[in-house]
Short mmCIF file of C-alpha atoms and ligand atoms in Angstrom, two decimals:
data_model
loop_
_atom_site.label_atom_id
_atom_site.label_comp_id
_atom_site.label_asym_id
_atom_site.label_seq_id
_atom_site.Cartn_x
_atom_site.Cartn_y
_atom_site.Cartn_z
CA UNK A 222 -112.12 -127.33 -15.97
CA UNK A 223 -113.21 -125.60 -13.06
CA UNK A 224 -109.43 -126.73 -11.02
CA UNK A 225 -107.44 -127.19 -13.93
CA UNK A 226 -107.44 -122.48 -15.02
CA UNK A 227 -107.52 -122.14 -11.84
CA UNK A 228 -104.36 -124.61 -12.09
CA UNK A 229 -102.73 -122.36 -14.80
CA UNK A 230 -103.79 -118.84 -14.03
CA UNK A 231 -102.68 -119.74 -10.59
CA UNK A 232 -98.88 -120.97 -11.49
CA UNK A 233 -97.29 -118.24 -12.97
CA UNK A 234 -98.20 -115.78 -9.87
CA UNK A 235 -96.38 -118.40 -7.73
CA UNK A 236 -93.62 -118.56 -10.15
CA UNK A 237 -93.15 -115.14 -10.40
CA UNK A 238 -92.75 -115.21 -6.92
CA UNK A 239 -90.13 -117.45 -6.37
CA UNK A 240 -88.56 -116.22 -8.90
CA UNK A 241 -88.07 -112.96 -6.92
CA UNK A 242 -87.66 -114.66 -3.63
CA UNK A 243 -84.13 -116.05 -4.90
CA UNK A 244 -83.54 -112.92 -6.93
CA UNK A 245 -84.03 -110.93 -3.47
CA UNK A 246 -80.88 -113.08 -2.34
CA UNK A 247 -77.48 -111.91 -3.00
CA UNK A 248 -75.84 -114.51 -5.17
CA UNK A 249 -72.77 -116.05 -3.12
CA UNK A 250 -69.07 -113.99 -3.28
CA UNK A 251 -66.60 -115.66 -4.09
CA UNK A 252 -62.90 -114.15 -3.91
CA UNK A 253 -61.60 -116.02 -6.79
CA UNK A 254 -64.73 -114.38 -8.64
CA UNK A 255 -63.44 -110.77 -7.79
CA UNK A 256 -59.55 -110.95 -7.97
CA UNK A 257 -57.24 -109.62 -10.87
CA UNK A 258 -55.06 -112.26 -9.92
CA UNK A 259 -55.01 -114.99 -8.86
CA UNK A 260 -55.96 -116.52 -5.43
CA UNK A 261 -53.93 -118.94 -3.61
CA UNK A 262 -53.83 -121.39 -0.91
CA UNK A 263 -50.99 -123.75 0.88
CA UNK A 264 -52.96 -126.59 0.91
CA UNK A 265 -52.03 -129.73 3.52
CA UNK A 266 -51.83 -133.05 2.20
CA UNK A 267 -53.85 -134.57 4.92
CA UNK A 268 -56.74 -132.35 5.15
CA UNK A 269 -56.44 -132.38 1.66
CA UNK A 270 -57.16 -136.19 1.21
CA UNK A 271 -59.86 -136.04 4.32
CA UNK A 272 -61.25 -133.37 4.28
CA UNK A 273 -64.29 -132.76 2.08
CA UNK A 274 -65.05 -128.72 3.69
CA UNK A 275 -62.08 -128.19 2.73
CA UNK A 276 -61.79 -129.24 -0.74
CA UNK A 277 -65.42 -127.40 -1.34
CA UNK A 278 -63.23 -124.05 -0.08
CA UNK A 279 -60.09 -124.94 -2.03
CA UNK A 280 -62.25 -125.45 -5.20
CA UNK A 281 -65.15 -122.05 -4.87
CA UNK A 282 -61.84 -119.81 -3.68
CA UNK A 283 -58.84 -120.92 -5.29
CA UNK A 284 -57.43 -120.35 -8.44
CA UNK A 285 -53.82 -121.12 -7.33
CA UNK A 286 -52.43 -123.63 -4.60
CA UNK A 287 -49.40 -123.65 -3.15
CA UNK A 288 -48.31 -127.02 -1.57
CA UNK A 289 -47.65 -126.21 2.21
CA UNK A 290 -45.08 -128.64 3.11
CA UNK A 291 -44.74 -131.62 0.41
CA UNK A 292 -42.54 -129.98 -2.28
CA UNK A 293 -40.33 -130.22 0.32
CA UNK A 294 -36.53 -131.92 0.70
CA UNK A 295 -37.58 -133.55 3.79
CA UNK A 296 -41.44 -134.79 1.38
CA UNK A 297 -39.33 -135.63 -2.28
CA UNK A 298 -36.55 -136.27 -1.48
CA UNK A 299 -36.02 -138.34 2.56
CA UNK A 300 -32.63 -140.61 0.68
CA UNK A 301 -29.53 -139.79 -1.27
CA UNK A 302 -31.35 -141.75 -4.07
CA UNK A 303 -35.07 -142.61 -3.22
CA UNK A 304 -37.43 -139.45 -4.37
CA UNK A 305 -41.03 -140.04 -3.09
CA UNK A 306 -44.06 -137.72 -5.48
CA UNK A 307 -46.47 -139.27 -3.50
CA UNK A 308 -48.10 -136.43 -1.69
CA UNK A 309 -46.94 -133.74 -4.20
CA UNK A 310 -48.57 -135.85 -6.74
CA UNK A 311 -52.37 -136.06 -5.10
CA UNK A 312 -52.39 -131.74 -5.12
CA UNK A 313 -51.12 -131.62 -8.54
CA UNK A 314 -53.44 -133.88 -9.56
CA UNK A 315 -56.14 -131.92 -7.19
CA UNK A 316 -54.62 -128.67 -8.36
CA UNK A 317 -55.20 -129.74 -12.48
CA UNK A 318 -58.52 -130.45 -11.72
CA UNK A 319 -59.62 -127.56 -11.09
CA UNK A 320 -57.57 -125.56 -13.03
CA UNK A 321 -55.60 -123.84 -10.52
CA UNK A 322 -52.24 -122.79 -11.07
CA UNK A 323 -49.38 -124.97 -9.19
CA UNK A 324 -47.23 -122.69 -7.27
CA UNK A 325 -44.09 -125.13 -6.25
CA UNK A 326 -42.80 -124.58 -2.94
CA UNK A 327 -39.57 -125.17 -2.30
CA UNK A 328 -36.65 -126.41 -4.11
CA UNK A 329 -34.29 -125.39 -1.14
CA UNK A 330 -34.50 -124.02 2.28
CA UNK A 331 -32.04 -123.48 5.00
CA UNK A 332 -34.52 -125.24 7.75
CA UNK A 333 -36.59 -129.00 6.88
CA UNK A 334 -33.07 -129.74 4.47
CA UNK A 335 -31.06 -131.09 7.25
CA UNK A 336 -32.03 -134.22 7.27
CA UNK A 337 -29.58 -136.58 8.43
CA UNK A 338 -28.40 -138.41 5.42
CA UNK A 339 -27.96 -135.05 3.87
CA UNK A 340 -26.38 -133.61 6.67
CA UNK A 341 -24.21 -136.63 6.91
CA UNK A 342 -22.97 -136.59 3.36
CA UNK A 343 -19.43 -136.33 2.43
CA UNK A 344 -17.84 -134.58 -0.12
CA UNK A 345 -15.76 -132.21 -1.39
CA UNK A 346 -17.96 -129.19 -3.20
CA UNK A 347 -18.40 -130.17 -6.88
CA UNK A 348 -20.10 -133.51 -4.77
CA UNK A 349 -22.19 -131.05 -2.78
CA UNK A 350 -22.83 -128.54 -5.48
CA UNK A 351 -23.42 -132.30 -7.55
CA UNK A 352 -26.26 -133.24 -4.51
CA UNK A 353 -28.20 -130.22 -5.21
CA UNK A 354 -27.91 -129.78 -9.39
CA UNK A 355 -29.97 -133.43 -8.55
CA UNK A 356 -32.13 -132.94 -6.62
CA UNK A 357 -33.26 -130.03 -7.74
CA UNK A 358 -33.29 -130.95 -11.61
CA UNK A 359 -34.97 -135.00 -9.95
CA UNK A 360 -38.14 -132.18 -9.04
CA UNK A 361 -38.75 -129.88 -11.83
CA UNK A 362 -37.60 -131.92 -14.32
CA UNK A 363 -41.05 -134.01 -12.41
CA UNK A 364 -43.53 -131.36 -12.95
CA UNK A 365 -42.66 -130.12 -15.44
CA UNK A 366 -45.19 -129.29 -17.43
CA UNK A 367 -47.95 -129.57 -14.16
CA UNK A 368 -45.54 -127.36 -11.90
CA UNK A 369 -44.84 -123.61 -13.55
CA UNK A 370 -42.95 -121.56 -11.25
CA UNK A 371 -41.22 -122.12 -8.46
CA UNK A 372 -39.46 -120.85 -5.13
CA UNK A 373 -35.71 -121.72 -5.86
CA UNK A 374 -34.49 -120.58 -2.63
CA UNK A 375 -36.25 -120.05 1.19
CA UNK A 376 -35.07 -117.76 3.10
CA UNK A 377 -31.70 -117.24 2.63
CA UNK A 378 -31.01 -113.25 3.68
CA UNK A 379 -30.80 -113.46 8.25
CA UNK A 380 -32.92 -111.65 10.60
CA UNK A 381 -30.90 -109.57 12.67
CA UNK A 382 -28.45 -108.11 9.23
CA UNK A 383 -29.55 -109.02 6.59
CA UNK A 384 -26.54 -110.91 5.52
CA UNK A 385 -26.45 -114.64 4.26
CA UNK A 386 -26.94 -117.34 6.21
CA UNK A 387 -23.39 -119.75 6.31
CA UNK A 388 -22.35 -120.12 9.14
CA UNK A 389 -25.40 -121.48 12.32
CA UNK A 390 -25.39 -118.61 14.99
CA UNK A 391 -28.18 -121.65 16.90
CA UNK A 392 -28.69 -124.02 15.01
CA UNK A 393 -32.46 -125.02 15.00
CA UNK A 394 -33.86 -122.19 14.96
CA UNK A 395 -34.63 -119.09 13.02
CA UNK A 396 -30.93 -117.56 13.24
CA UNK A 397 -29.75 -121.16 11.37
CA UNK A 398 -26.57 -120.84 9.20
CA UNK A 399 -27.16 -122.66 5.75
CA UNK A 400 -25.41 -126.49 5.22
CA UNK A 401 -25.48 -125.63 1.23
CA UNK A 402 -23.99 -121.60 1.81
CA UNK A 403 -21.35 -123.49 4.02
CA UNK A 404 -20.69 -126.71 0.81
CA UNK A 405 -21.46 -124.82 -2.71
CA UNK A 406 -19.99 -121.58 -1.83
CA UNK A 407 -21.94 -118.04 -1.62
CA UNK A 408 -23.22 -118.57 -4.54
CA UNK A 409 -25.21 -121.61 -4.33
CA UNK A 410 -28.16 -119.37 -5.25
CA UNK A 411 -27.19 -118.33 -9.07
CA UNK A 412 -26.34 -122.15 -9.55
CA UNK A 413 -29.95 -122.66 -8.28
CA UNK A 414 -31.35 -120.64 -10.00
CA UNK A 415 -29.97 -122.02 -13.02
CA UNK A 416 -30.02 -125.71 -12.51
CA UNK A 417 -34.25 -125.19 -12.42
CA UNK A 418 -34.26 -123.09 -15.72
CA UNK A 419 -32.19 -125.51 -17.21
CA UNK A 420 -34.11 -128.52 -16.35
CA UNK A 421 -37.77 -125.87 -17.32
CA UNK A 422 -37.03 -122.90 -19.48
CA UNK A 423 -40.08 -122.67 -19.57
CA UNK A 424 -41.11 -122.24 -15.23
CA UNK A 425 -41.30 -119.47 -13.60
CA UNK A 426 -38.23 -118.40 -10.84
CA UNK A 427 -38.75 -116.95 -7.26
CA UNK A 428 -37.13 -116.25 -4.55
CA UNK A 429 -39.27 -116.33 -1.83
CA UNK A 430 -38.25 -114.21 1.63
CA UNK A 431 -39.71 -113.12 4.66
CA UNK A 432 -39.54 -110.06 7.10
CA UNK A 433 -39.38 -107.82 4.86
CA UNK A 434 -41.83 -104.92 6.19
CA UNK A 435 -39.88 -104.98 9.16
CA UNK A 436 -36.31 -105.34 8.11
CA UNK A 437 -35.05 -102.38 5.25
CA UNK A 438 -31.82 -104.76 5.33
CA UNK A 439 -33.65 -108.32 3.82
CA UNK A 440 -35.39 -106.26 1.14
CA UNK A 441 -31.43 -104.59 0.74
CA UNK A 442 -29.95 -108.21 0.10
CA UNK A 443 -32.58 -109.04 -2.17
CA UNK A 444 -32.54 -105.58 -4.71
CA UNK A 445 -28.69 -106.83 -3.91
CA UNK A 446 -29.47 -110.31 -4.95
CA UNK A 447 -31.45 -108.96 -8.02
CA UNK A 448 -29.01 -106.51 -9.30
CA UNK A 449 -25.90 -109.17 -8.89
CA UNK A 450 -28.19 -111.47 -11.16
CA UNK A 451 -29.69 -109.51 -13.81
CA UNK A 452 -25.86 -108.84 -14.50
CA UNK A 453 -24.55 -112.25 -14.95
CA UNK A 454 -27.50 -113.06 -17.43
CA UNK A 455 -28.77 -115.50 -14.08
CA UNK A 456 -32.31 -116.01 -14.72
CA UNK A 457 -34.43 -115.06 -12.48
CA UNK A 458 -39.05 -114.27 -12.61
CA UNK A 459 -40.51 -113.22 -9.22
CA UNK A 460 -40.11 -111.83 -5.72
CA UNK A 461 -41.97 -113.65 -2.83
CA UNK A 462 -42.89 -111.53 -0.25
CA UNK A 463 -44.27 -113.95 2.69
CA UNK A 464 -46.34 -111.63 4.50
CA UNK A 465 -46.22 -113.56 8.09
CA UNK A 466 -47.61 -110.65 10.18
CA UNK A 467 -49.22 -109.16 13.06
CA UNK A 468 -52.16 -106.98 13.56
CA UNK A 469 -49.97 -104.86 14.40
CA UNK A 470 -47.15 -104.46 11.73
CA UNK A 471 -46.99 -101.05 10.15
CA UNK A 472 -49.46 -100.19 7.53
CA UNK A 473 -45.85 -97.79 6.31
CA UNK A 474 -43.23 -100.83 6.05
CA UNK A 475 -45.85 -103.41 4.61
CA UNK A 476 -46.07 -100.62 2.45
CA UNK A 477 -42.01 -100.64 1.68
CA UNK A 478 -41.42 -103.83 1.58
CA UNK A 479 -44.17 -103.61 -2.29
CA UNK A 480 -42.87 -100.82 -3.37
CA UNK A 481 -39.63 -101.69 -3.90
CA UNK A 482 -39.08 -104.89 -4.17
CA UNK A 483 -41.75 -104.03 -7.34
CA UNK A 484 -39.48 -101.55 -8.50
CA UNK A 485 -37.11 -104.44 -8.91
CA UNK A 486 -39.85 -105.09 -11.80
CA UNK A 487 -40.61 -109.16 -11.53
CA UNK A 488 -43.82 -111.05 -10.37
CA UNK A 489 -44.45 -110.57 -6.55
CA UNK A 490 -45.98 -113.05 -5.00
CA UNK A 491 -47.70 -111.97 -2.36
CA UNK A 492 -47.28 -116.23 -1.27
CA UNK A 493 -47.40 -117.05 2.27
CA UNK A 494 -49.98 -114.07 3.94
CA UNK A 495 -52.20 -114.66 7.32
CA UNK A 496 -52.32 -111.94 10.34
CA UNK A 497 -51.59 -113.04 13.92
CA UNK A 498 -54.40 -111.40 16.30
CA UNK A 499 -52.03 -112.52 19.56
CA UNK A 500 -48.18 -111.64 18.72
CA UNK A 501 -47.51 -111.75 22.82
CA UNK A 502 -49.45 -115.24 22.27
CA UNK A 503 -51.32 -114.94 26.01
CA UNK A 504 -52.80 -117.53 27.61
CA UNK A 505 -56.15 -115.61 27.95
CA UNK A 506 -56.37 -114.28 24.62
CA UNK A 507 -60.09 -114.07 23.76
CA UNK A 508 -60.49 -113.12 19.68
CA UNK A 509 -63.02 -109.92 20.30
CA UNK A 510 -65.01 -108.24 18.17
CA UNK A 511 -62.62 -105.11 17.16
CA UNK A 512 -59.34 -107.66 16.83
CA UNK A 513 -61.51 -109.36 14.49
CA UNK A 514 -61.92 -106.00 13.56
CA UNK A 515 -58.78 -105.12 13.21
CA UNK A 516 -57.45 -107.80 11.40
CA UNK A 517 -59.85 -107.64 8.20
CA UNK A 518 -58.49 -103.57 8.40
CA UNK A 519 -55.08 -105.42 7.96
CA UNK A 520 -56.09 -107.83 5.57
CA UNK A 521 -58.13 -105.28 3.03
CA UNK A 522 -54.86 -103.20 3.19
CA UNK A 523 -52.77 -106.11 2.61
CA UNK A 524 -55.16 -106.70 -0.54
CA UNK A 525 -55.60 -102.91 -1.94
CA UNK A 526 -51.82 -102.37 -1.39
CA UNK A 527 -50.72 -105.19 -3.77
CA UNK A 528 -53.21 -103.53 -6.34
CA UNK A 529 -52.59 -99.86 -6.27
CA UNK A 530 -48.14 -100.76 -5.76
CA UNK A 531 -47.40 -103.64 -7.55
CA UNK A 532 -48.23 -103.53 -11.50
CA UNK A 533 -50.75 -105.22 -13.00
CA UNK A 534 -47.71 -107.42 -15.47
CA UNK A 535 -46.27 -107.85 -12.39
CA UNK A 536 -49.03 -109.53 -10.26
CA UNK A 537 -48.09 -112.61 -9.65
CA UNK A 538 -51.17 -112.82 -6.53
CA UNK A 539 -51.62 -113.76 -2.94
CA UNK A 540 -51.37 -116.82 -1.52
CA UNK A 541 -52.40 -117.19 2.13
CA UNK A 542 -50.32 -119.20 4.26
CA UNK A 543 -54.20 -122.67 4.64
CA UNK A 544 -57.02 -122.41 4.33
CA UNK A 545 -58.35 -122.61 7.63
CA UNK A 546 -57.25 -120.87 11.18
CA UNK A 547 -57.19 -124.21 12.71
CA UNK A 548 -55.09 -125.47 9.11
CA UNK A 549 -52.76 -122.89 10.27
CA UNK A 550 -48.68 -123.28 11.18
CA UNK A 551 -49.12 -120.88 13.55
CA UNK A 552 -51.50 -123.55 15.86
CA UNK A 553 -49.29 -126.48 14.95
CA UNK A 554 -45.87 -125.60 14.19
CA UNK A 555 -45.11 -122.13 16.08
CA UNK A 556 -47.69 -123.82 19.24
CA UNK A 557 -49.26 -120.56 19.09
CA UNK A 558 -52.88 -119.45 19.85
CA UNK A 559 -54.00 -117.53 17.62
CA UNK A 560 -57.13 -116.50 14.28
CA UNK A 561 -54.37 -115.65 11.63
CA UNK A 562 -56.92 -116.70 8.55
CA UNK A 563 -59.71 -115.77 6.70
CA UNK A 564 -62.16 -118.81 7.99
CA UNK A 565 -62.42 -120.10 11.30
CA UNK A 566 -62.12 -123.92 12.38
CA UNK A 567 -65.30 -125.25 10.16
CA UNK A 568 -64.79 -123.52 6.78
CA UNK A 569 -67.08 -120.88 8.13
CA UNK A 570 -66.15 -117.24 5.81
CA UNK A 571 -64.72 -114.42 8.75
CA UNK A 572 -64.46 -110.78 9.22
CA UNK A 573 -60.90 -111.80 7.53
CA UNK A 574 -62.39 -112.90 4.59
CA UNK A 575 -64.51 -109.78 4.48
CA UNK A 576 -61.83 -107.64 4.57
CA UNK A 577 -59.91 -109.95 2.15
CA UNK A 578 -63.06 -109.47 -0.57
CA UNK A 579 -63.11 -105.61 0.15
CA UNK A 580 -59.68 -105.19 -0.55
CA UNK A 581 -60.34 -106.74 -4.81
CA UNK A 582 -63.76 -105.21 -5.18
CA UNK A 583 -62.35 -100.82 -3.85
C1 XIL B 655 -44.32 -124.40 7.62
C2 XIL B 655 -45.35 -125.46 7.12
O1 XIL B 655 -46.84 -123.71 7.21
C3 XIL B 655 -45.00 -126.31 8.56
O2 XIL B 655 -46.38 -127.09 8.60
C4 XIL B 655 -43.98 -126.47 8.16
O3 XIL B 655 -44.15 -127.90 10.43
C5 XIL B 655 -42.70 -125.88 8.68
O4 XIL B 655 -42.83 -124.93 7.69
N1 XIL B 655 -42.14 -119.85 5.78
C6 XIL B 655 -42.00 -120.72 4.66
C7 XIL B 655 -42.67 -121.93 4.90
O5 XIL B 655 -41.23 -120.17 3.19
O6 XIL B 655 -42.22 -122.95 4.04
C8 XIL B 655 -43.09 -122.24 6.67
O7 XIL B 655 -44.21 -123.87 6.52
C9 XIL B 655 -43.69 -121.28 7.24
C10 XIL B 655 -42.36 -120.39 7.24
#
């Protein structure tokens, strides 16, 4: 009896203690809970399939998904009469099961489209246009109702003078030309938008580009294109600012790009954000505390600037280009030594994550 009494007296005390302890622990914070717009990540099919840490981060943090490569021409359309949506469908199913938005990337890019069957295709400009139309409408049709927005054309303007990529200046580099500009003609961008719209009138259509932070010429070309599209009634709903930047990128350049492009009234997507800390690719690079803080500040600046300069109705979201430093294209594709993202290789949050989060909160 005594023991029972003791138990009933002590138990509530014990419970109230544990409760106080629980409350003392800050609840874990996630990006999506603090954002008033979608927070996205580009995702890789192999990592998504095989890495549970990767999936967990995506589930916890993100409300929007872009396929890093799985919807590109070389992944989806390996031969003229063969389409392959296996990897992209897997990504779409994952995102749908989490209730995440799926942004399509990309229907046409001057890089990676030149796989041999396209390069060797024979035909007059009408045949090339048919090829383009079939590609765009097959993809948009396949994902209709699932992919709610598309980067229709990616990187159509040159780095040096902002002119349209047409002729090959330096094949295989970022100074390459565009096969479809040569074969279909300079109007290939507008036609691509029209074909995409025909296939899914509900999808939001974006033009996606890099370098707007440092190239006023590219900004000018984009603004001219948008004005022309508006005049001609070509459907365009948004602009992607890739924002592959580094810690030395001028804040004024970032502000200027966002401000000028937002003035079009179109939706603005920071579509491929990453921030390099070793822009000179030094082989003896050390990722010091000071550099981590500088990177965090830059992430914070990008997010805050986006929130303050883009009207709420135009905020399509901010997407980072993959999840952990190890997953970044800067390492695998550009072969640089760098740490450009929000999570370290063990999927732990970095200072840069805290910077992004502060940018959402302040
Ligand atoms: C990159 C991917 O991240 C790499 O995995 C791939 O090998 C090459 O393409 N701009 C874009 C993206 O629009 O599609 C590019 O993605 C990065 C630069």
